[in-house]
Amino acid sequence: MPPRHIAVLGGGLTGLSSAFHLSRRFPFARITLLEKQNRPGGWVRSEQVQLGTNEDTTTSLTVEAGPRTLRPNSKAVLELVNLLDLKSELLTTPRSSPAARNRFLYLPDVQSGLTDIPTSMFGFLRSPIRGLLLSAIFTEPLRSPNRVPTQYVNVDGSKRIYQDESLDNFLSRRFGPEVARVLGSALCHGVYAADSRRLSVRAAFPVLYNLEEKGNGRVVFGILKDILGVGAGKKSRHAEGGQMYDLGDVEQLMQGVSVYSFCGGVQTLTDALAKALAATSNVELCYGQDVKEIEMYEDENSSLAIHTTVQTLKPTHVVSSIPLPLLNAILPPSGSYARPLPHLTANPSSSVTVLSLVFAVPSNTVHPAGFGYLIPRPRGGYPPPTDVPTRPGILGTVFDSCALPFKSNSESEYTKLTVMLGGPYPSPLPETDYELITRVLAHLAESLLQPLPDPIATRVWRHVDCIPTPGVGHLERMKELKNVLEEESGRGAWRGRLEVVGAGVGGYSIIRSAAPFAHRHLTTKARALIQEAIAEHPVVLFMKGTPKVPECGFSRAVVQVLELHGVPEEKLKTYNVLSDPELRSGIKEFSESWFPLLPVNLNITHTLSSPISVHQSGELEKLLIDNKVIPEELPEDK
């Protein structure tokens, strides 16, 4: 049966989007979102920095504490842009722009300043790392297939064999250890702020793993097959991961786009989600409520309870988007009635400091045109925790002034940079913001080969355990976790009533999933038709055939029941789902059931033989009377 009350834990982008889709998927269910902070958005935070003292010429620049751009390859996010009507707010960077074409590495042991990553033959020939790249590309096909299972030690000390390996190990065995260090660790720093020697290649970069399989053990052969279209299957333009998405014309708007954001920053998306949820009648947003415990009662239904700092809820289903270690801390303790969940503490998380700097000079006087640069793992490895380096552990720098187009011409007078620090570097960062900024400015002077002017605005955010690192064997562990959550029988079984989503489950992504019972095959058109029909008519019957010519036994039985109760024709609206394939598919998703479907004034949804059983119990007659569909006593001629 569809859920009656769903509690969503966490008000970040994954939690907000889960609640949004659940409210659309189950308009009859109560949705309660619980967020510890007093604001929605989680790690997403956009701040408008006002520059200048003259009110007539004040310029506002957006600085981001968390994600600063989005990629158009996620249809889940594009669907939100469409459904929330955010198209007019979009800022897009085309693939032809310098920000999309030019990306750099900082390799002080190779050359002074920045080293560009070649994207053309001319750039390749003049690149200081051409020797490294040429050797890797031409020798990789000559290496024999050498993938072997990996033995991994779990957090509990047990040893497991996984069909997986670290990103560093993958690149080392196929392209050599220097490629793994220079390119692999830099890529890992930019995406996960983590050590590539601990990161699962299958979970974090499945494309690389799959290319090796496609090339029969050789990555370059897999790339060539991709270029030639060998083995490529036909993909639905609106499909992703087996789901259909309502994209409108947003996908067309994203043709040729490298990255995008919004005029007010990425927080525009989370704010729009929160606003839409606040206006939805079956949704309650509870900010400032920290979840202290999830409890499972040892009763007939193994009922669930959620205890917060403010209230106790008793939902039928729970969706958790909070970090897995935090979920582990609030679950029933070991030895209690509820079945324990495995692997919630298997993955570490990276802590990252984000520093935004604004300079009162045009960007072309500060840095080359491009997206920014990344810094690989030091040749001798990360410094030990006892070392206090002269410069903090910098992972990379984004040239924000180039990464996205200007909102106004006045922005071109300023340069905006964002520096990321921490992650796998164990050495402590400077405690004061002033000391941190001073050391970062010294680093920027080295990497950009010029001293920088004093910044006119700075912002420092220190995020603790903000990015989970999916370790080797992550996919297998998450599969085992899912299996335990879906077990239907036995003492303390969760029976699919708890769903775990978010970055710590599916790998780092701003939005990767919502609960399986929130799958969105239902189009906006079909949903609108169904909701309008239910809202405008006291009794609606979605059936196979028509009342005069039913085309299945269940539909015929429900028609007879309604006639027996004397439901007037003017109060009954019927739909033949066999004549409308979209409606037939949509109503199944809407109700998570088959036909016939009988809603009575938004209060009940009965399926299959249920209308017969509630008729026999007297419940259906009571509902019809309570909703004034039939009088309390039928006329004598009935």
Coordinates of N, CA, C and O in Angstrom, one line a residue, residues 137-208:
I137 N 49.6 7.1 -23.3 CA 48.6 6.8 -24.4 C 49.1 5.7 -25.3 O 48.4 4.8 -25.6
F138 N 50.4 5.7 -25.6 CA 50.9 4.7 -26.6 C 51.3 3.4 -26.0 O 51.3 2.3 -26.6
T139 N 51.6 3.4 -24.7 CA 52.0 2.1 -24.1 C 50.8 1.4 -23.4 O 50.9 0.2 -23.2
E140 N 49.7 2.1 -23.1 CA 48.6 1.4 -22.5 C 48.1 0.3 -23.3 O 47.8 -0.8 -22.7
P141 N 47.8 0.4 -24.6 CA 47.3 -0.7 -25.4 C 48.3 -1.9 -25.4 O 47.9 -3.0 -25.7
L142 N 49.6 -1.6 -25.2 CA 50.6 -2.7 -25.2 C 50.6 -3.5 -23.9 O 51.2 -4.6 -23.9
R143 N 50.0 -2.9 -22.9 CA 50.0 -3.6 -21.6 C 48.9 -4.7 -21.7 O 47.8 -4.5 -22.1
S144 N 49.3 -5.9 -21.2 CA 48.3 -7.0 -21.1 C 47.2 -6.6 -20.1 O 47.4 -5.9 -19.2
P145 N 46.0 -7.1 -20.3 CA 44.9 -7.0 -19.4 C 45.4 -7.5 -18.0 O 45.9 -8.6 -17.9
N146 N 45.3 -6.6 -17.0 CA 45.9 -7.0 -15.7 C 45.0 -6.6 -14.5 O 45.5 -6.3 -13.4
R147 N 43.7 -6.6 -14.7 CA 42.8 -6.4 -13.6 C 42.7 -7.6 -12.7 O 42.5 -8.7 -13.2
V148 N 42.8 -7.4 -11.5 CA 42.6 -8.5 -10.5 C 41.7 -8.0 -9.3 O 41.7 -6.8 -9.1
P149 N 41.0 -8.9 -8.7 CA 40.2 -8.5 -7.5 C 41.1 -7.9 -6.4 O 42.3 -8.2 -6.3
T150 N 40.5 -7.0 -5.6 CA 41.3 -6.3 -4.6 C 40.9 -6.8 -3.2 O 39.7 -6.9 -2.9
Q151 N 41.9 -7.1 -2.4 CA 41.6 -7.5 -1.0 C 41.5 -6.2 -0.2 O 42.4 -5.3 -0.3
Y152 N 40.4 -6.0 0.6 CA 40.2 -4.7 1.3 C 39.9 -5.0 2.7 O 39.2 -6.0 3.0
V153 N 40.5 -4.3 3.6 CA 40.2 -4.4 5.1 C 39.1 -3.5 5.5 O 39.3 -2.3 5.4
N154 N 38.0 -4.0 5.9 CA 36.9 -3.2 6.4 C 37.2 -2.5 7.7 O 38.1 -2.9 8.4
V155 N 36.3 -1.6 8.1 CA 36.5 -0.8 9.3 C 36.5 -1.7 10.5 O 37.0 -1.4 11.6
D156 N 35.8 -2.9 10.4 CA 35.7 -3.8 11.6 C 36.9 -4.7 11.6 O 36.9 -5.6 12.5
G157 N 37.8 -4.6 10.7 CA 39.0 -5.4 10.6 C 38.9 -6.6 9.8 O 39.9 -7.3 9.5
S158 N 37.7 -6.9 9.3 CA 37.5 -8.1 8.4 C 38.0 -7.8 7.0 O 38.1 -6.7 6.6
K159 N 38.5 -8.9 6.3 CA 39.0 -8.7 5.0 C 38.0 -9.2 4.0 O 37.4 -10.3 4.2
R160 N 37.9 -8.5 2.9 CA 37.0 -8.9 1.8 C 37.7 -8.8 0.5 O 38.6 -8.0 0.3
I161 N 37.2 -9.6 -0.5 CA 37.7 -9.5 -1.9 C 36.6 -8.8 -2.7 O 35.5 -9.2 -2.7
Y162 N 37.0 -7.6 -3.3 CA 36.0 -6.9 -4.1 C 36.5 -6.8 -5.6 O 37.7 -6.8 -5.9
Q163 N 35.5 -6.8 -6.5 CA 35.8 -6.5 -7.9 C 35.9 -5.0 -8.1 O 35.1 -4.4 -8.7
D164 N 36.9 -4.5 -7.5 CA 37.0 -3.0 -7.4 C 38.5 -2.7 -7.1 O 39.3 -3.6 -6.7
E165 N 38.9 -1.4 -7.2 CA 40.2 -1.0 -6.8 C 40.2 0.5 -6.6 O 39.2 1.2 -7.0
S166 N 41.2 1.1 -6.1 CA 41.3 2.6 -6.0 C 41.6 3.2 -7.3 O 42.1 2.6 -8.3
L167 N 41.2 4.5 -7.5 CA 41.5 5.2 -8.7 C 43.0 5.2 -9.0 O 43.5 5.1 -10.1
D168 N 43.8 5.4 -7.9 CA 45.3 5.4 -8.1 C 45.8 4.1 -8.6 O 46.6 4.1 -9.5
N169 N 45.3 3.0 -8.1 CA 45.8 1.7 -8.5 C 45.3 1.4 -10.0 O 46.1 0.9 -10.8
F170 N 44.1 1.8 -10.3 CA 43.6 1.7 -11.7 C 44.5 2.4 -12.7 O 45.0 1.8 -13.7
L171 N 44.8 3.7 -12.4 CA 45.6 4.5 -13.4 C 47.0 4.0 -13.4 O 47.7 4.0 -14.4
S172 N 47.5 3.6 -12.2 CA 48.9 3.1 -12.1 C 49.2 1.9 -13.0 O 50.1 1.8 -13.7
R173 N 48.3 0.9 -12.9 CA 48.5 -0.4 -13.6 C 48.2 -0.2 -15.1 O 48.8 -1.0 -15.9
R174 N 47.4 0.8 -15.5 CA 47.1 0.9 -16.9 C 48.0 2.0 -17.6 O 48.3 1.9 -18.8
F175 N 48.3 3.1 -16.8 CA 49.0 4.2 -17.5 C 50.3 4.6 -16.8 O 51.1 5.4 -17.3
G176 N 50.6 4.0 -15.6 CA 51.8 4.3 -14.9 C 51.6 5.1 -13.7 O 50.6 5.9 -13.6
P177 N 52.4 5.0 -12.7 CA 52.2 5.7 -11.4 C 52.3 7.2 -11.5 O 51.7 7.9 -10.7
E178 N 53.1 7.7 -12.4 CA 53.2 9.2 -12.5 C 51.9 9.8 -13.1 O 51.5 10.9 -12.6
V179 N 51.3 9.1 -14.0 CA 50.0 9.6 -14.5 C 49.0 9.5 -13.4 O 48.2 10.5 -13.2
A180 N 49.1 8.5 -12.6 CA 48.1 8.3 -11.5 C 48.3 9.5 -10.5 O 47.3 10.0 -9.9
R181 N 49.6 9.8 -10.2 CA 49.8 10.9 -9.2 C 49.5 12.2 -9.8 O 48.7 13.0 -9.1
V182 N 49.9 12.6 -11.0 CA 49.7 13.9 -11.5 C 48.3 14.2 -11.9 O 47.7 15.2 -11.5
L183 N 47.7 13.3 -12.7 CA 46.4 13.5 -13.2 C 45.3 13.0 -12.3 O 44.3 13.6 -12.0
G184 N 45.5 11.7 -11.8 CA 44.5 11.1 -11.0 C 44.3 11.8 -9.7 O 43.1 12.0 -9.3
S185 N 45.4 12.1 -9.0 CA 45.2 12.7 -7.7 C 44.6 14.1 -7.8 O 43.8 14.6 -7.0
A186 N 45.0 14.9 -8.9 CA 44.5 16.2 -9.1 C 43.0 16.1 -9.4 O 42.2 16.9 -8.9
L187 N 42.5 15.2 -10.2 CA 41.1 15.0 -10.5 C 40.4 14.7 -9.2 O 39.3 15.2 -9.0
C188 N 40.9 13.8 -8.4 CA 40.3 13.4 -7.1 C 40.2 14.6 -6.2 O 39.2 14.8 -5.5
H189 N 41.3 15.5 -6.2 CA 41.2 16.7 -5.4 C 40.1 17.6 -5.8 O 39.4 18.2 -5.0
G190 N 39.9 17.7 -7.1 CA 38.9 18.7 -7.6 C 37.4 18.2 -7.4 O 36.5 19.0 -7.2
V191 N 37.2 16.9 -7.4 CA 35.8 16.4 -7.3 C 35.5 16.0 -5.8 O 34.5 16.3 -5.3
Y192 N 36.4 15.2 -5.2 CA 36.1 14.6 -3.9 C 36.9 15.2 -2.8 O 36.7 14.8 -1.6
A193 N 37.9 16.0 -3.1 CA 38.8 16.5 -2.0 C 39.4 15.4 -1.2 O 39.4 15.4 0.1
A194 N 39.8 14.3 -1.9 CA 40.2 13.1 -1.2 C 41.5 12.5 -1.7 O 42.0 13.0 -2.7
D195 N 42.0 11.5 -1.1 CA 43.2 10.8 -1.5 C 42.8 9.7 -2.6 O 42.0 8.8 -2.3
S196 N 43.3 9.9 -3.8 CA 42.9 8.9 -4.9 C 43.3 7.5 -4.6 O 42.8 6.6 -5.2
R197 N 44.2 7.3 -3.6 CA 44.6 5.9 -3.2 C 43.6 5.2 -2.4 O 43.7 4.0 -2.1
R198 N 42.6 6.0 -1.9 CA 41.5 5.4 -1.1 C 40.1 5.4 -1.8 O 39.2 4.8 -1.4
L199 N 40.1 6.1 -3.0 CA 38.8 6.3 -3.7 C 38.5 5.1 -4.6 O 39.3 4.8 -5.4
S200 N 37.3 4.6 -4.5 CA 36.8 3.5 -5.4 C 36.7 4.0 -6.8 O 35.9 5.0 -7.1
V201 N 37.3 3.4 -7.8 CA 37.2 3.8 -9.2 C 35.8 3.4 -9.7 O 35.2 4.1 -10.5
R202 N 35.3 2.3 -9.3 CA 33.9 1.9 -9.8 C 32.8 2.8 -9.3 O 31.9 3.1 -10.0
A203 N 32.9 3.3 -8.0 CA 31.9 4.1 -7.5 C 32.1 5.6 -8.0 O 31.1 6.3 -8.3
A204 N 33.3 6.1 -8.0 CA 33.6 7.5 -8.3 C 33.7 7.8 -9.8 O 33.2 8.8 -10.3
F205 N 34.4 6.9 -10.5 CA 34.6 7.1 -11.9 C 34.3 5.9 -12.7 O 35.2 5.2 -13.3
P206 N 33.0 5.5 -12.7 CA 32.6 4.2 -13.4 C 32.9 4.2 -14.9 O 33.1 3.1 -15.5
V207 N 33.0 5.4 -15.5 CA 33.3 5.4 -17.0 C 34.7 4.8 -17.2 O 34.8 4.1 -18.2
L208 N 35.7 5.1 -16.4 CA 37.0 4.5 -16.6 C 36.9 3.0 -16.5 O 37.5 2.3 -17.3

